[in-house]
Coordinates of C-alpha atoms in Angstrom, one line a residue:
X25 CA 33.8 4.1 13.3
X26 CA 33.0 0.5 14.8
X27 CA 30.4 -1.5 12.8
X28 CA 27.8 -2.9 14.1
X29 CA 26.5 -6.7 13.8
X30 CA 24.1 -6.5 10.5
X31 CA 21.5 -8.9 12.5
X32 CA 21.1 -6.4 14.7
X33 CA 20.3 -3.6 12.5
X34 CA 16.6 -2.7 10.7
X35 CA 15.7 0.2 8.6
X36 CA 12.2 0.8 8.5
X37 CA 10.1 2.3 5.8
X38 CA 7.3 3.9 5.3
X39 CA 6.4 5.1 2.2
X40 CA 3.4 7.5 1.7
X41 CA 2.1 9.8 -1.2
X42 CA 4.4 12.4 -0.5
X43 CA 6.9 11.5 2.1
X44 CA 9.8 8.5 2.1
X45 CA 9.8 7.9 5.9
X46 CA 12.6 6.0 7.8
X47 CA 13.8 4.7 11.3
X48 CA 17.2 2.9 11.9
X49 CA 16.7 0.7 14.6
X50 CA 19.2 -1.5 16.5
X51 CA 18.8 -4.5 19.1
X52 CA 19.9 -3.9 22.6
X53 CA 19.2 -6.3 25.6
X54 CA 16.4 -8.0 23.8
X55 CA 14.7 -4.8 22.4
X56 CA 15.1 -2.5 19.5
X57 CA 15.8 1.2 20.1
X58 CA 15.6 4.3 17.5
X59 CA 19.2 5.1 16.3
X60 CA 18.3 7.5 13.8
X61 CA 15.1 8.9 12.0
X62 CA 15.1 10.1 8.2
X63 CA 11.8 11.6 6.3
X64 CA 12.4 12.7 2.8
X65 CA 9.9 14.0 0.4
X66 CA 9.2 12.1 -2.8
X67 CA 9.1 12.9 -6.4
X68 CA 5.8 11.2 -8.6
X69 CA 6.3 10.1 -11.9
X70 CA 5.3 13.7 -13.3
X71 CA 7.5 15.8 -11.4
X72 CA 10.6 13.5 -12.6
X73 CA 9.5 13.7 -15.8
X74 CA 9.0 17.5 -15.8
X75 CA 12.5 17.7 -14.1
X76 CA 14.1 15.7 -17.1
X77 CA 12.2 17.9 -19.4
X78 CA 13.8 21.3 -17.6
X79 CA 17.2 19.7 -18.2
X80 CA 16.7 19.1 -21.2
X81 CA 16.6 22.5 -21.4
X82 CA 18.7 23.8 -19.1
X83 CA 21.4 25.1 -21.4
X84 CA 19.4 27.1 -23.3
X85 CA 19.0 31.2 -23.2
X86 CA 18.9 33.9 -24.5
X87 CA 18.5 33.4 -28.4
X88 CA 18.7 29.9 -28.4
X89 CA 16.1 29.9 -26.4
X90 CA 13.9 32.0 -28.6
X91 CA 15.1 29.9 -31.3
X92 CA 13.0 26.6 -30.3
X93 CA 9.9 26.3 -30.9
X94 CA 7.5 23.0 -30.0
X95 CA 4.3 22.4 -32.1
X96 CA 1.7 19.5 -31.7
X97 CA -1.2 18.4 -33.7
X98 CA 0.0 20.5 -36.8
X99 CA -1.2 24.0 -38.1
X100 CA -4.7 23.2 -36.8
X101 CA -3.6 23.4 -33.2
X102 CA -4.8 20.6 -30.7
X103 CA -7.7 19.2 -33.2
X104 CA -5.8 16.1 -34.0
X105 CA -5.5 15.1 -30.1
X106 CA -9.1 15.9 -29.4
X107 CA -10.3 12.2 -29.0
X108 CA -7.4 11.3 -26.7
X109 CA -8.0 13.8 -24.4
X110 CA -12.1 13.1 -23.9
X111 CA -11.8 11.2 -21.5
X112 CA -8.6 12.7 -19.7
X113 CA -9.2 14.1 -15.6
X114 CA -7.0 15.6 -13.4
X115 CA -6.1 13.3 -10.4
X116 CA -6.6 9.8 -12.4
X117 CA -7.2 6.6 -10.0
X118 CA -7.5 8.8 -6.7
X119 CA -9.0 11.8 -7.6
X120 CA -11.5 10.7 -4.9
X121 CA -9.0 11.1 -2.4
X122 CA -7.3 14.6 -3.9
X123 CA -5.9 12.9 -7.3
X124 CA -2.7 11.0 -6.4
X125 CA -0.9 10.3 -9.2
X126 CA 1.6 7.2 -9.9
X127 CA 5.2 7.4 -7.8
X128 CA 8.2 6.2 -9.8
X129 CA 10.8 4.3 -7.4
X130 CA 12.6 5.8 -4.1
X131 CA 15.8 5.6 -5.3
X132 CA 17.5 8.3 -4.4
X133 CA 15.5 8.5 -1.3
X134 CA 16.9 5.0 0.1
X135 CA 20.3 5.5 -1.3
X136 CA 20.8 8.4 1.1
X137 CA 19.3 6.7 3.7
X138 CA 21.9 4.0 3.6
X139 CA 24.7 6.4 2.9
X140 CA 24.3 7.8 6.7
X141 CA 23.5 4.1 7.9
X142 CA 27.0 3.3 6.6
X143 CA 28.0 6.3 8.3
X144 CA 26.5 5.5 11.8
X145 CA 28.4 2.2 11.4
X146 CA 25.1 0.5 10.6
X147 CA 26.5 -0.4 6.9
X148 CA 23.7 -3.1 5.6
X149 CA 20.7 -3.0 7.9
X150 CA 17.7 -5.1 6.8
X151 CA 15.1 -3.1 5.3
X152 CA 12.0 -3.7 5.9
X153 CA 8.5 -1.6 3.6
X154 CA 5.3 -0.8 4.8
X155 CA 3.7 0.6 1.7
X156 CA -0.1 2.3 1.4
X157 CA -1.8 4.6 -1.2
X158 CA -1.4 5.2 -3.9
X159 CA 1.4 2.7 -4.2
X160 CA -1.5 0.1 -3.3
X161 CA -4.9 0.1 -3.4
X162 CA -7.4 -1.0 -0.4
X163 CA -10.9 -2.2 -2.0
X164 CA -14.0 -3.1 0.2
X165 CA -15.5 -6.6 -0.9
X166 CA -18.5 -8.4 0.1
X167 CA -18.7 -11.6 -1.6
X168 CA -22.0 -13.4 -3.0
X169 CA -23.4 -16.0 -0.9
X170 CA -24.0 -17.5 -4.2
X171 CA -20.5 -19.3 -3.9
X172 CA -20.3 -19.8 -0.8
X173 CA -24.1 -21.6 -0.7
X174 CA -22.5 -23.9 -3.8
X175 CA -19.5 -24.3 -1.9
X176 CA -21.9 -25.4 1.3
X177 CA -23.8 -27.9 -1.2
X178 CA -20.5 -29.8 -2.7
X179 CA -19.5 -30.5 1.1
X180 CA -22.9 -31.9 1.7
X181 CA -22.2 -34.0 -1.3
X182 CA -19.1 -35.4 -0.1
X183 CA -20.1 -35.7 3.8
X184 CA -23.0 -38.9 1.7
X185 CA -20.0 -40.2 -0.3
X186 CA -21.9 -38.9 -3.5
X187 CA -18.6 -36.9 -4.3
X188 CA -15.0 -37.1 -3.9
X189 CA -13.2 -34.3 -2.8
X190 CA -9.4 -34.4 -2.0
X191 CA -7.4 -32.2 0.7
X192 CA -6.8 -30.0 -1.6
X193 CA -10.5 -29.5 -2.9
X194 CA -11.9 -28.9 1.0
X195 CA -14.6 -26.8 1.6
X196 CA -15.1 -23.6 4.1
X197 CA -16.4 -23.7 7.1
X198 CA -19.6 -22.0 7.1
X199 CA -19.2 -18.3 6.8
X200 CA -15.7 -18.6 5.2
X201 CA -14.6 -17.8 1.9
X202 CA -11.4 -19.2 0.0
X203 CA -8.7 -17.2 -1.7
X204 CA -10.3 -18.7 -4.8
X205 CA -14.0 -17.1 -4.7
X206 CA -11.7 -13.7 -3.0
X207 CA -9.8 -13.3 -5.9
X208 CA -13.1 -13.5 -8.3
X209 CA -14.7 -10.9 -6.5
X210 CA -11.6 -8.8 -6.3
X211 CA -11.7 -9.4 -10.6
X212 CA -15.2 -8.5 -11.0
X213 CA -14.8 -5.5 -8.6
X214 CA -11.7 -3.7 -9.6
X215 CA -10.2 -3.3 -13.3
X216 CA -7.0 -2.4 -12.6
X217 CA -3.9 -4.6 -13.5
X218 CA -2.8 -6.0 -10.0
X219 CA -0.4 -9.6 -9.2
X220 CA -3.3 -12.0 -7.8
X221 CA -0.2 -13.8 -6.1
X222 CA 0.3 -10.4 -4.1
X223 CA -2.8 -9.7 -3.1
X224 CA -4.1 -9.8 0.4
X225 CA -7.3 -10.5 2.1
X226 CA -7.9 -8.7 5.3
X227 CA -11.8 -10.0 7.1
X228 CA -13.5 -7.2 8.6
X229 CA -16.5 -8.5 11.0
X230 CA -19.1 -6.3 11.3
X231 CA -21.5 -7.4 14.3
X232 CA -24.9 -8.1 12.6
X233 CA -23.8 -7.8 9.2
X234 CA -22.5 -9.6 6.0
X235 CA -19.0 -10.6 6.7
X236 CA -16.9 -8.3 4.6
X237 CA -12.9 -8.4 3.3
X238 CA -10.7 -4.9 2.8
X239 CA -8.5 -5.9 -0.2
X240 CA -4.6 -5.1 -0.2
X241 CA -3.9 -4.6 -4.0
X242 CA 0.0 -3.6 -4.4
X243 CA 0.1 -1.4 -7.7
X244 CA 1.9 -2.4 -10.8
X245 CA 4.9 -2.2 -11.2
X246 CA 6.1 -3.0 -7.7
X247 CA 8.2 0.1 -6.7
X248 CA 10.3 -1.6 -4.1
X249 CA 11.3 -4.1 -6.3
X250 CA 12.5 -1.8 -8.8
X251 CA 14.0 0.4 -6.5
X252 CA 15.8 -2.3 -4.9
X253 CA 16.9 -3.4 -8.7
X254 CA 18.4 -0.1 -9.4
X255 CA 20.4 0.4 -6.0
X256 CA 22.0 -3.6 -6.9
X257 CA 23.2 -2.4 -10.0
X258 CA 24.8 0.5 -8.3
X259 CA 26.7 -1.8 -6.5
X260 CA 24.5 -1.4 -3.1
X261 CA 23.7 -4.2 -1.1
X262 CA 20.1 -4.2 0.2
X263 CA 18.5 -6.9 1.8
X264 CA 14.9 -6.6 1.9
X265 CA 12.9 -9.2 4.0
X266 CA 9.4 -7.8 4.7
X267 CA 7.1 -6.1 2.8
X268 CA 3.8 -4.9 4.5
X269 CA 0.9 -2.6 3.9
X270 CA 0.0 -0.1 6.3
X271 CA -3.8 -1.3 7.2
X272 CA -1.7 -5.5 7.6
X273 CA 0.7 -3.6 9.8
X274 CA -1.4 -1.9 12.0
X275 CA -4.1 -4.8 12.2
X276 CA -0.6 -7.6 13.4
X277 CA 0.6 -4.8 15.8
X278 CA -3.0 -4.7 17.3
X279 CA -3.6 -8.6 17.5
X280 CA 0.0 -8.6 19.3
X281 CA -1.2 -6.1 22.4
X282 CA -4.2 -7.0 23.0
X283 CA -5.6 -10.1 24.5
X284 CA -7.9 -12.8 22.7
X285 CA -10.4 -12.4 25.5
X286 CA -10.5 -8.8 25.9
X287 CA -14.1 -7.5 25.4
X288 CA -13.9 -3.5 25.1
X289 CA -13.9 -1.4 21.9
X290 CA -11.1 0.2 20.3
X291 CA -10.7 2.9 17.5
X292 CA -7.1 3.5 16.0
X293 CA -6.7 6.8 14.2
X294 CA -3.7 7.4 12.0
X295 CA -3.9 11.1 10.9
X296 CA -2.0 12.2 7.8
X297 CA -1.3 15.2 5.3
X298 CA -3.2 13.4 2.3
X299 CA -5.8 10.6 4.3
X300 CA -6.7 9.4 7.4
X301 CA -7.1 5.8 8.0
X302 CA -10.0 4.6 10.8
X303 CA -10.1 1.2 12.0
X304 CA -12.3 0.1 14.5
X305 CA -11.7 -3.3 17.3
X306 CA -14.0 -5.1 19.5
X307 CA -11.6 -7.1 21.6
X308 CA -8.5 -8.0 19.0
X309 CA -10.7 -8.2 15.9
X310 CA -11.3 -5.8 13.1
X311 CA -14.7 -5.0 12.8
X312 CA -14.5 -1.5 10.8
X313 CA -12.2 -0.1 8.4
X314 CA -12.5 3.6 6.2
X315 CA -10.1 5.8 4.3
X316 CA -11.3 9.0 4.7
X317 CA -9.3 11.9 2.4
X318 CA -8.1 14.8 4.7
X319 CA -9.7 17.9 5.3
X320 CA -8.3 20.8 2.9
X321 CA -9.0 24.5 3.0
X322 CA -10.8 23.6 -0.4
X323 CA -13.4 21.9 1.2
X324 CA -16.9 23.2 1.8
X325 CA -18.0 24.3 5.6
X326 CA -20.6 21.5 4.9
X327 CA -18.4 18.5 4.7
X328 CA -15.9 20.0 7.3
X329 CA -18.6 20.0 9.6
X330 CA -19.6 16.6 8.4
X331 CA -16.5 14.9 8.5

């Protein structure tokens, strides 16, 4: 089969808690158009590890399989683990949202995807990942005044000369936080180990109220990176340029339709199997964002009826 020009081939991907989701695209006549579409479920870190552990096993029956025996914490049973298991839930992290647990790299999942790429004639697209929970985490901040009145007072300062302050060293405007006071709000906020250089700030402005930011926290360890790592040392080229989060993506998208001027209201619901995300515009700006976990059949009439 012919082979396309690699510039003109992308392979999206979204990756969600249960689901590795892809779209080959190509460029014709200025736009892109859908060449193929791919959605391939995804192991967590547990199921892998409980695979391993079955094929560990796999060869045994019968006798031998009667023959092995597995015994922890001695001849007094569990006692010696007590401690370590106080403080142990089911669901970890996001048992507010259903307990998602940690996902290992998509590997396998992207390896196929490129297989049939190569097989379309499309044999090194570039990849671009739009990643959300629980392989990131979103957290709401509203930031002290505190700074930002002392940040207020030092420009007074250097407006009467009474202090230098370089380019670098420049205040905010008023109502305007830096990265700087961000990032030690994120730190007081959230306890979990997170790359400050990969974290994003998103502004939410909320008519009449404290302006708010919706923090983009990629987990650790990065799983594109590492799956990317592993696919190289299989000998597969992959170029990956962008790396987004889903609430970044849908925020750009929105600012890219609609006009600067426009005045009307706008909510954007994106439905899923494990959340739903609800963000709310007046004109192009973001003025509400919630993760809401979805409805199960577990859930009380109540909070259906709620929700």
């Amino acid at each position: 089969m012919k082979k396309e020009a690699q510039s003109q081939a992308v392979l999206g991907i979204a990756l969600t808690a249960s689901n590795v989701v892809g779209v080959l695209m190509r460029s014709s006549g200025g736009r892109f158009e859908i060449v193929h579409r791919f959605n391939k479920g995804r192991e967590t870190a547990q199921s892998m590890a409980a695979a391993a552990g079955a094929n560990a096993f796999a060869g045994m029956s019968g006798e031998d399989a009667s023959d092995f025996s597995l015994t922890m914490g001695g001849s007094s049973g569990m006692s010696a683990f007590d401690d370590d298991f106080d403080d142990l839930s089911i669901g970890g992290d996001g048992s507010e949202l259903g307990g998602e647990f940690k996902k290992g790299p998509f590997t396998r999942q992207l390896r196929e995807m490129l297989d049939r790429c190569a097989a379309l004639g499309y044999d090194m697209p570039l990849v671009a990942v739009a990643i959300a929970p629980p392989d990131l985490e979103y957290v709401d901040l509203e930031p002290s005044t505190v700074a930002l009145d002392a940040k207020k007072a030092d420009a007074k300062k250097a407006e009467k000369g009474k202090a230098k302050k370089s380019k670098k060293d420049k205040a905010p405007k008023p109502g305007q936080f830096d990265r700087k006071t961000l990032l030690k709000t994120l730190k007081a906020d959230f306890r979990n180990e997170y790359d400050e250089g990969r974290v994003h700030f998103v502004p939410v402005h909320a008519p009449k109220r404290r302006k708010r930011f919706v923090a983009v926290v990629p987990q650790e360890p990065d799983v594109v990176q590492a799956t990317v790592t592993e696919l190289r040392t299989d000998d597969y080229r992959v170029a990956t340029r962008v790396l987004d989060s889903e609430l970044t993506l849908y925020v750009e998208m929105f600012r890219r339709v609609v006009p600067a001027d426009e005045k009307r209201h706008t909510a954007v619901v994106r439905v899923g199997a494990e959340d739903t995300l609800l963000l709310m515009f007046a004109g192009p700006t973001l003025i509400h964002f919630e993760r809401l976990r979805s409805i199960t059949t577990y859930d009380t009439p109540e909070k259906v009826c709620s929700r």
